[in-house]
Coordinates of C-alpha atoms and ligand atoms in Angstrom, one line a residue:
X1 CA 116.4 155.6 11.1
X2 CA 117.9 158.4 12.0
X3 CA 120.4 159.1 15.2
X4 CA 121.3 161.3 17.9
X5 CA 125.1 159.8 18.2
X6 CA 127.5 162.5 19.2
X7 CA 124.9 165.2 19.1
X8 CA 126.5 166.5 22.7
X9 CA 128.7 164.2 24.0
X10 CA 131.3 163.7 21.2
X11 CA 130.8 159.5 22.1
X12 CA 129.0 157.2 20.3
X13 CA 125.7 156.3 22.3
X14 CA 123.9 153.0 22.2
X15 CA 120.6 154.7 22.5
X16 CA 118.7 157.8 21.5
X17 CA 116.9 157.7 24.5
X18 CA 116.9 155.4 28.0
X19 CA 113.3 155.7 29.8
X20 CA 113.8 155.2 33.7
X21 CA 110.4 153.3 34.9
X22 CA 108.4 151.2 32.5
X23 CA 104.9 151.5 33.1
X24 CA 102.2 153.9 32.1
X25 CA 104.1 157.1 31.3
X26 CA 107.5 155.2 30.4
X27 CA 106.5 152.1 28.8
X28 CA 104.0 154.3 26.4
X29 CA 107.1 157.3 25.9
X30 CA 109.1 153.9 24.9
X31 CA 106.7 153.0 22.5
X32 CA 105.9 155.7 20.8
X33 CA 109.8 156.7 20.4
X34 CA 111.1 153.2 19.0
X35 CA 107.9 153.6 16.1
X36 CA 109.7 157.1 15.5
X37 CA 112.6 154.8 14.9
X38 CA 114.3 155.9 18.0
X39 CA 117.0 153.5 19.9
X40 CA 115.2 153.2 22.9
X41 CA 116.4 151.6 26.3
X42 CA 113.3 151.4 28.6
X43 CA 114.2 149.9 32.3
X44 CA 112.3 149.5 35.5
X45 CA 113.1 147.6 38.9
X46 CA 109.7 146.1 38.4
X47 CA 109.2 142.3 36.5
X48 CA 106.0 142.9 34.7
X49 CA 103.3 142.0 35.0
X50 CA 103.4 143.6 38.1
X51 CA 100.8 145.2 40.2
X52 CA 101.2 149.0 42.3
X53 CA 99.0 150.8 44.8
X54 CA 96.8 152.5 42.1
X55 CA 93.1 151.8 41.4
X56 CA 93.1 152.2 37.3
X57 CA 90.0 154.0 36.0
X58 CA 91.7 155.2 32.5
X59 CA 89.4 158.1 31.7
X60 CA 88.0 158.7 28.1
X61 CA 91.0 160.6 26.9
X62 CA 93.2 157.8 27.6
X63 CA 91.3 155.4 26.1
X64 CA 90.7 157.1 22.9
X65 CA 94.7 156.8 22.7
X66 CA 95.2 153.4 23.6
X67 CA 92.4 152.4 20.9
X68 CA 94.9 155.0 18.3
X69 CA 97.6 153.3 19.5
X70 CA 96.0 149.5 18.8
X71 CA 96.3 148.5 22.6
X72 CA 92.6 148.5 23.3
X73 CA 92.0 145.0 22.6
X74 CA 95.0 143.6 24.7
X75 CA 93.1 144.9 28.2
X76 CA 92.2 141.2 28.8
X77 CA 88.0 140.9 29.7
X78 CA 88.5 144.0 31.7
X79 CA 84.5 146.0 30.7
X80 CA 84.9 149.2 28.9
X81 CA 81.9 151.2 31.0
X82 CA 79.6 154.1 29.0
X83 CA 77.5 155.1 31.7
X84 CA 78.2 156.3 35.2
X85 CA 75.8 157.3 38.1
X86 CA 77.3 160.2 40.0
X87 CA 75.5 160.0 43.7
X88 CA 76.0 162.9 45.4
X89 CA 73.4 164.9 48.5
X90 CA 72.4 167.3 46.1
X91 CA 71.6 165.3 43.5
X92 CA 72.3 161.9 41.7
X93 CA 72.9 162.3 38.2
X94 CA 72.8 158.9 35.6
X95 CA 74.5 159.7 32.1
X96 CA 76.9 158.5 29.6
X97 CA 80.3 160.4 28.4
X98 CA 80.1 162.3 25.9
X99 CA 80.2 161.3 21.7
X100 CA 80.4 157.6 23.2
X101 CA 83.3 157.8 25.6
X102 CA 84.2 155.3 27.7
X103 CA 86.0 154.5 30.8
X104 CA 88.2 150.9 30.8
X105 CA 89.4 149.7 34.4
X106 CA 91.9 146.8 33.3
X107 CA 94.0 146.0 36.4
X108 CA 97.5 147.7 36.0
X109 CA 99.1 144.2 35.8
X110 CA 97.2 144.1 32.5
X111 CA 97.7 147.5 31.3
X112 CA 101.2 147.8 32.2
X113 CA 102.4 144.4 31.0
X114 CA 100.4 145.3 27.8
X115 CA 102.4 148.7 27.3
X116 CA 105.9 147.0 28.3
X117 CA 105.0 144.5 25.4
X118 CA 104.3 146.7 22.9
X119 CA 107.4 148.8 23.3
X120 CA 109.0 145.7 23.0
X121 CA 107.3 144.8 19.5
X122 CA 107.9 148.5 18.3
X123 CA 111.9 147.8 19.0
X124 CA 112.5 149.6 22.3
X125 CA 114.8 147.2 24.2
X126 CA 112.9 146.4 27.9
X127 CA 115.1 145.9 30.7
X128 CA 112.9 144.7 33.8
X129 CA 114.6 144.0 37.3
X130 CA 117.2 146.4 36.9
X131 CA 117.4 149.5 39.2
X132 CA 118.8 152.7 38.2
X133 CA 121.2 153.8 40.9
X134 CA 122.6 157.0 39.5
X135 CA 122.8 159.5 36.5
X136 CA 125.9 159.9 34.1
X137 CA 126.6 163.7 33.7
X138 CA 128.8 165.2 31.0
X139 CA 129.0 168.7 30.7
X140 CA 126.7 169.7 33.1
X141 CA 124.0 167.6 31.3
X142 CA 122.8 164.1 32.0
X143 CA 124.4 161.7 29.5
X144 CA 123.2 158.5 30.5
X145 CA 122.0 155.8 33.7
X146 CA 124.6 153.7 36.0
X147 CA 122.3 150.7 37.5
X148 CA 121.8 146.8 37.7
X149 CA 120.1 143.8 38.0
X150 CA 119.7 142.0 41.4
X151 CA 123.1 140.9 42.4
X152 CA 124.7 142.0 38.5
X153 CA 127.5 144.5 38.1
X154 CA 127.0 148.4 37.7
X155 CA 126.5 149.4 34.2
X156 CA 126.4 152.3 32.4
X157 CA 124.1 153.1 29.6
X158 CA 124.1 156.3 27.5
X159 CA 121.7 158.8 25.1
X160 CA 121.3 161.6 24.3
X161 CA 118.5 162.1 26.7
X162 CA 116.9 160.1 29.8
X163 CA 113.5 160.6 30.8
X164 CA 112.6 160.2 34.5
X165 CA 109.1 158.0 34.0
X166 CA 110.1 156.5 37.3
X167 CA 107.2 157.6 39.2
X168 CA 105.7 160.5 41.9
X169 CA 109.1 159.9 44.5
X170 CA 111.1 159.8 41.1
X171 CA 114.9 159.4 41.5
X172 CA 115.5 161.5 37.9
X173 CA 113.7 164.4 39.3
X174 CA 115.9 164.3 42.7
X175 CA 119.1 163.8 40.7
X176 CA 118.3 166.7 38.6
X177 CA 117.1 168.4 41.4
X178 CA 114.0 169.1 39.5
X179 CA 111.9 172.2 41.5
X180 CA 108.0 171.3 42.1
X181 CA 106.1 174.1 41.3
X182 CA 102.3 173.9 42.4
X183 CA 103.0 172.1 44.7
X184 CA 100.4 171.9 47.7
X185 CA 100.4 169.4 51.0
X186 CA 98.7 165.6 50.6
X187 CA 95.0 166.1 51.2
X188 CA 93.4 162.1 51.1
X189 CA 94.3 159.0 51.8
X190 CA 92.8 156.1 50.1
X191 CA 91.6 152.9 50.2
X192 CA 90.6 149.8 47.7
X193 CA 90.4 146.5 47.4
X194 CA 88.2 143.8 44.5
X195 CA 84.9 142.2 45.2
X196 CA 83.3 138.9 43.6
X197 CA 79.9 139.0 42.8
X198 CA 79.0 142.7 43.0
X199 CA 77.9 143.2 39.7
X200 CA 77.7 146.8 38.1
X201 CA 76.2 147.7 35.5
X202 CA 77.1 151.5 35.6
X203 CA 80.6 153.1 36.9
X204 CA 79.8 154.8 39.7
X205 CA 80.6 157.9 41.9
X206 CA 79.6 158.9 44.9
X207 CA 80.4 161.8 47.2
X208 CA 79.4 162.7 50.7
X209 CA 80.9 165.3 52.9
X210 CA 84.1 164.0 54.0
X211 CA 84.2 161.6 51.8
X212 CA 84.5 159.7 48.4
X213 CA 83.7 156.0 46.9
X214 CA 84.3 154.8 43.2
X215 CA 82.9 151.3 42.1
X216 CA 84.3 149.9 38.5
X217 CA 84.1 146.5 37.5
X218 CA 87.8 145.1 36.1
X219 CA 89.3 141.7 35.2
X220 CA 88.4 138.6 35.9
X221 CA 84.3 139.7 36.7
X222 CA 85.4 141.5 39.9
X223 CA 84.7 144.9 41.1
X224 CA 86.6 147.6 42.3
X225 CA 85.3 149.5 45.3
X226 CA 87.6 152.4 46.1
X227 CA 86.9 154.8 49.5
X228 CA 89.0 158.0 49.9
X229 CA 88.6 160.7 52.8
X230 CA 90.7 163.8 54.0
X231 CA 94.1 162.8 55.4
X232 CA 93.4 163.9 58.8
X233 CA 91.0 160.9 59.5
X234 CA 94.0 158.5 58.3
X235 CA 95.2 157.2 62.1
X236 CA 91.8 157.0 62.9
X237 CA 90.5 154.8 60.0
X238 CA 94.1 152.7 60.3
X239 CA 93.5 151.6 63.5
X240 CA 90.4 149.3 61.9
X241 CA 91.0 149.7 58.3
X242 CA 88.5 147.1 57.4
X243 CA 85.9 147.7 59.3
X244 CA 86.1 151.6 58.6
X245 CA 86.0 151.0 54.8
X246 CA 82.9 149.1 55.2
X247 CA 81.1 151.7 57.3
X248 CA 82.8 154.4 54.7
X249 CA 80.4 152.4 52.0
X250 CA 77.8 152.4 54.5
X251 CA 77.6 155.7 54.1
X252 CA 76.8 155.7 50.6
X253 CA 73.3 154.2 49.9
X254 CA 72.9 151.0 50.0
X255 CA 76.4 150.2 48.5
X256 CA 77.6 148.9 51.9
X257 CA 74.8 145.8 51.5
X258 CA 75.7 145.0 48.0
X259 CA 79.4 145.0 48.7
X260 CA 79.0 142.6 52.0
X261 CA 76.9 140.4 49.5
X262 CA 79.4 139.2 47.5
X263 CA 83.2 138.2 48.2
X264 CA 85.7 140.1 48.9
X265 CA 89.0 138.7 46.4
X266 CA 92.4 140.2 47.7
X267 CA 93.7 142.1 50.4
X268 CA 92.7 145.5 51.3
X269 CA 95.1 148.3 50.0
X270 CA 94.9 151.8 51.9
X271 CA 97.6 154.6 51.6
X272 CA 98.2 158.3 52.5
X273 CA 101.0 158.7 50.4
X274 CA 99.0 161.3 47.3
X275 CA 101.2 164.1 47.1
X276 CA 100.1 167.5 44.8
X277 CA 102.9 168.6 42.7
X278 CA 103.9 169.8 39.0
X279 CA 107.8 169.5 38.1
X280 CA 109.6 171.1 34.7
X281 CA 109.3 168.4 32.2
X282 CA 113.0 168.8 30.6
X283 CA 116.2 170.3 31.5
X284 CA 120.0 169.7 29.9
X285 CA 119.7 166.4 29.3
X286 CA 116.6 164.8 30.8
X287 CA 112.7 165.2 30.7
X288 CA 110.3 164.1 33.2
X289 CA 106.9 162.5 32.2
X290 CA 103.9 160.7 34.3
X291 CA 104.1 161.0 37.8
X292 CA 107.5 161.9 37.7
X293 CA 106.4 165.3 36.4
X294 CA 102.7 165.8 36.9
X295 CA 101.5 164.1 40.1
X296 CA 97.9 164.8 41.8
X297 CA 95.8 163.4 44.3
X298 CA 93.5 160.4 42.3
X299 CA 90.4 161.6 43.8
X300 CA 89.5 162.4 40.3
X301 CA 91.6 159.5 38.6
X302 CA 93.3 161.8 35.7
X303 CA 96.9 160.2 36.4
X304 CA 96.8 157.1 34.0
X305 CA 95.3 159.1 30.7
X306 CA 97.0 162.5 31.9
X307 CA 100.3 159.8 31.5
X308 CA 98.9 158.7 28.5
X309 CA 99.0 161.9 27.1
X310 CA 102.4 163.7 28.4
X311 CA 103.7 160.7 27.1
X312 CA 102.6 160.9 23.4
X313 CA 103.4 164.8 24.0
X314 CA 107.4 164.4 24.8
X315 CA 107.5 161.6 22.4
X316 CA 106.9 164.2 19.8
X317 CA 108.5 166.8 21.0
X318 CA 111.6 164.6 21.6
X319 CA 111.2 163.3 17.8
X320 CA 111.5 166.4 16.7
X321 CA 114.1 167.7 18.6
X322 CA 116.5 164.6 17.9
X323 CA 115.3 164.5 14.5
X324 CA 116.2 168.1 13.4
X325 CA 112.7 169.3 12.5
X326 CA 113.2 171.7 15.6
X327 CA 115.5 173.0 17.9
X328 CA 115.2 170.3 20.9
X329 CA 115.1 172.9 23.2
X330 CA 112.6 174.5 21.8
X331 CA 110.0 171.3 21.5
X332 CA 110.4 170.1 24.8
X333 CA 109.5 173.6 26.1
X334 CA 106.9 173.8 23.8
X335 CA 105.3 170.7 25.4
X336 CA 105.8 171.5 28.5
X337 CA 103.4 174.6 28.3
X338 CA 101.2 172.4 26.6
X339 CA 101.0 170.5 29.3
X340 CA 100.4 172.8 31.9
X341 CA 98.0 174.4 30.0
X342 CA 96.0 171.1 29.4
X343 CA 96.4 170.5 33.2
X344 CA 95.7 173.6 34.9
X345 CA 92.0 173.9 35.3
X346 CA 91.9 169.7 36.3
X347 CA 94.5 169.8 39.0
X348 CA 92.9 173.1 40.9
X349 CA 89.7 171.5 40.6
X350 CA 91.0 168.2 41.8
X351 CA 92.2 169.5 45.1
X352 CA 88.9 171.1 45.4
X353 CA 87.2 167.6 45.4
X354 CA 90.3 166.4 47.6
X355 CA 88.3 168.7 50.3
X356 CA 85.5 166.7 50.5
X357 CA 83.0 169.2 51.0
X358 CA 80.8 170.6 48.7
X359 CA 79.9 174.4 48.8
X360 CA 76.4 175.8 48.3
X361 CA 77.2 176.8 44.9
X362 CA 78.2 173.6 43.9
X363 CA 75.1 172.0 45.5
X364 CA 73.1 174.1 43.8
X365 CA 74.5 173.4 40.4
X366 CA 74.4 169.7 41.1
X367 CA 70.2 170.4 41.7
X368 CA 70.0 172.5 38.8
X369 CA 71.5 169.9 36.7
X370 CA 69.2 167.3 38.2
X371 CA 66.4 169.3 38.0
X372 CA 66.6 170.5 34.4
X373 CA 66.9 166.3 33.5
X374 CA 68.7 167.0 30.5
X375 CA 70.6 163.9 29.3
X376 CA 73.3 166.5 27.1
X377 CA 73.6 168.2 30.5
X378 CA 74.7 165.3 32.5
X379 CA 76.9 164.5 29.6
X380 CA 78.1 167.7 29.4
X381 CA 79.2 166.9 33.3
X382 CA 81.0 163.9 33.0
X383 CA 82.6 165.1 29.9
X384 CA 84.2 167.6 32.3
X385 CA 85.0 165.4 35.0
X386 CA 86.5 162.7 32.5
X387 CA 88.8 165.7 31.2
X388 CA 86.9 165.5 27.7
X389 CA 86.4 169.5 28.1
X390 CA 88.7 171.3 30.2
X391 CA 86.7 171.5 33.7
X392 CA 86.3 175.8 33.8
X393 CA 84.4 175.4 30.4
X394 CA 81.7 173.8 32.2
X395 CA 81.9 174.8 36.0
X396 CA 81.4 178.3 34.6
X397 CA 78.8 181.0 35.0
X398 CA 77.8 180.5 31.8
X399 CA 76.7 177.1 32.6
X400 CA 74.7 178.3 35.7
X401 CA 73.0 180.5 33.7
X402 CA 71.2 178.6 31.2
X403 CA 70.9 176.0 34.1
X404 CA 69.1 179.0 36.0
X405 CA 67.3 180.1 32.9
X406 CA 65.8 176.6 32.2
X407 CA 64.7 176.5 35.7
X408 CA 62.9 179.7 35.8
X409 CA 61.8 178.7 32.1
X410 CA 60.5 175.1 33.5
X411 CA 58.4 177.3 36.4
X412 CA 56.5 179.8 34.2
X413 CA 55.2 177.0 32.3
X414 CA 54.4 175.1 35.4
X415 CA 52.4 177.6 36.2
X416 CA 50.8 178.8 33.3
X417 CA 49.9 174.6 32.5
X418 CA 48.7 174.9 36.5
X419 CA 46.4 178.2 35.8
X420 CA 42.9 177.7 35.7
X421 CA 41.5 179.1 32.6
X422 CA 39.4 182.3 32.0
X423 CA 37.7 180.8 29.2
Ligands
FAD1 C1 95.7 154.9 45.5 C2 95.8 155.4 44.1 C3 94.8 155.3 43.2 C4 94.9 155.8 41.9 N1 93.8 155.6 41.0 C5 93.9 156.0 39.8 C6 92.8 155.8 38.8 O1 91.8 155.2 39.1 N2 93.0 156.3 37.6 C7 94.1 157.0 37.2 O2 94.2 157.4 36.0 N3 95.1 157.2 38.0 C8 95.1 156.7 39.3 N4 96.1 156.9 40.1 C9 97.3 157.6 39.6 C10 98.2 156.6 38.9 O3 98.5 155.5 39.7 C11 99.5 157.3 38.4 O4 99.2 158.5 37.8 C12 100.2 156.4 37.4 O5 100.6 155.2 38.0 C13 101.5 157.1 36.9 O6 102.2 156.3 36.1 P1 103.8 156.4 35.9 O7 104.1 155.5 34.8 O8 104.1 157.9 35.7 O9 104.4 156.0 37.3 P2 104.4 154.6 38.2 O10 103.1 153.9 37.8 O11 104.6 155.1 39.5 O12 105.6 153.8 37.6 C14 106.9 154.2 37.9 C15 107.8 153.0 37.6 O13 109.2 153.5 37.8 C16 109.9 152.4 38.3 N5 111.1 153.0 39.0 C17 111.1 153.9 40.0 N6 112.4 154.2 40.3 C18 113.2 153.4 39.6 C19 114.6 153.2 39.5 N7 115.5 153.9 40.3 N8 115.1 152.3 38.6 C20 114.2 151.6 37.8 N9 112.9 151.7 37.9 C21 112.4 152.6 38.7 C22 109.0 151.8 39.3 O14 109.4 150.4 39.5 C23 107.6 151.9 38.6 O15 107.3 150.7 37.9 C24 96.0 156.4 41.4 C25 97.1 156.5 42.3 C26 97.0 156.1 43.6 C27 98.2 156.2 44.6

């Protein structure tokens, strides 16, 4: 094992690297450092398992890299899901992910205790009820954590760095005074609560103007029935949260019916706190990942597998930088262009869906697509809305054209099959 002590501070450090928040983003950062062989410190005020206002479709992405990672199997009897019917007023599209994707929905008291315990069995030390209160600074860089437990003493902790994993209000990023970039004004609010007997047998999607539903099925044979609108109708669906929701599913087929058929399980959960915003993911001493540094309104549920994957990013970049194979400096700006690159195209067309209204252009697409009834073409969509391919390589004019050109391609031969013949 190799060590960062006194690479800055001229002390000897009990850690390489303290993570501030312990679940998707920090738990998996905490992980994937202590297999590097890193001294790792991971804490969070939370005592796992322990649930947060977040539904928890992990997109494809993600769950490639929690099967790489050997977690897939601890997700408890929480159904992986292949095939998703998108139900939209233009068209409603049934199809599978592509090269056998998959989205898992385990309950984030399952996925989160899972990642907690695997950081733990890779070596990272776990602290749980014990809230960071302050950042050490030496030098003009951070050098470590002051905090407790519930009643205990201040302590301090140091490393050589601390990542902020501590969520989208993150107290790293304030006391860094991180600067959002990107950063645009909340556009949803959301709703959600779990349902007994409303069997799925599909994920699905579906959109109407001025609103969005998602239905996955999670642990323990319930179902997840999610409703999200524009922010501005917020006081107005407060005032009758529950009966609003219902009418929002109303509004979507006859998923209303199905939903009041069976039981609702817990309590209903809405919130309007979905901010828009990118922050720098490192600076002298600390690094932001998850929320902390990439945070975007769940309409399109990218914020678990994008965590996944900034996660497994810094971890590298951090390895290499404490490790010697590369200036740190260098590797942690190098992943932080990677990740903006990867994110670009997904969070502009995220706030697009956070609108709620489909344009022409996209309605026509979405008949095209329906039209054309080409199962690699529906594939080809939920690929991009998974973030399996980056969203502009499919929403593209490329795509419209062949989707155009198979149109006009399906109508001469309607017509010539319709001719009568001059034989
Ligand atoms: C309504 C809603 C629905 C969503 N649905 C989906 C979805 O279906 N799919 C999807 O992929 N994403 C979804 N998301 C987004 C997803 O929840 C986030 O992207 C994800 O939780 C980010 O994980 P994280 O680990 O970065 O941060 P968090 O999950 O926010 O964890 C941060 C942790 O830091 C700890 N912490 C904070 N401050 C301190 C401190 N001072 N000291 C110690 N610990 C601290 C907290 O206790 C917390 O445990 C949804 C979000 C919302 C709000």
């Amino acid at each position: 094992m190799w060590t960062a002590n006194n690479l800055w501070t001229g002390d000897a450090m009990a850690y390489d690297v303290i993570v501030v928040g312990a679940r998707v983003a920090g738990a998996a950062t905490a992980l994937l450092l202590a297999r590097q062989g890193l001294r790792v410190l991971a804490v969070d005020r939370a005592a796992f398992p322990s649930d947060t206002i977040s539904s928890h479709q992990i997109q494809p992405p993600g769950v490639a890299r929690l099967a790489r990672w050997g977690l897939l199997d601890r997700l408890g009897d929480a159904p992986s899901t292949r095939r998703v019917r998108f139900d939209s007023p233009a068209a409603v599209l049934d199809g599978a992910f592509p090269a056998g994707g998959a989205i898992h929905s385990p309950r984030r008291t399952v996925l989160d205790h899972a990642l907690v315990d695997a950081a733990r069995a890779a070596g990272a030390e776990v602290r749980e009820r014990w809230r960071v209160e302050e950042l050490v600074w030496e030098g003009g860089r951070v050098a470590g954590i002051r905090g407790s437990s519930p009643g205990g003493q201040l302590r301090t902790e140091r490393a050589a760095l601390v990542v902020g994993a501590d969520g989208k209000r993150s107290f790293v990023a304030r006391a860094v005074r991180a600067r959002a970039y990107r950063q645009r004004s909340p556009r949803s609010f959301a709703s959600y609560t779990y349902w007994a007997g409303v069997p799925v047998t599909t994920g699905e999607l579906h959109h109407r103007d001025g609103l969005a539903a998602a239905v996955f099925p999670t642990n323990g044979g319930l179902t997840m029935v999610y409703v999200s609108a524009p922010l501005a109708g917020f006081d107005a669906f407060r005032a009758d949260a529950e009966a609003n929701y219902l009418a929002a599913l109303d509004r979507c087929g006859d998923l209303g019916d199905r939903v009041r058929a069976g039981a609702r399980a817990e309590r209903l959960r809405t919130t309007p706190d979905l901010p828009n915003h990118v922050r720098p993911a490192h600076g002298p001493g600390w690094c932001l990942v998850g929320d902390a540094g990439v945070t975007m309104d769940p309409v399109s549920a990218q914020g678990i597998a994008n965590a996944l994957r900034d996660a497994e990013g810094l971890a590298g970049a951090i390895a290499a930088g404490l490790g010697g194979a590369r200036p740190l400096r260098d590797a942690l700006g190098a992943h932080q262009r990677d990740r903006d690159r990867a994110l670009g195209p997904m969070y502009d067309f995220t706030l697009g869906l956070a609108t709620y209204h489909s344009g022409p252009a996209e309605r026509l697409f979405l008949r095209a697509l329906a039209e054309r009834r080409d199962p690699a073409e529906v594939e080809r969509l939920f690929g991009a809305f998974a973030g399996l391919t980056p969203v502009n390589e499919f929403f593209n004019a490329r795509t419209a054209l062949r989707l155009a050109a198979a149109r006009l391609a399906g109508d001469v031969t309607a017509r010539l099959c319709t001719q009568p013949s001059t034989q």
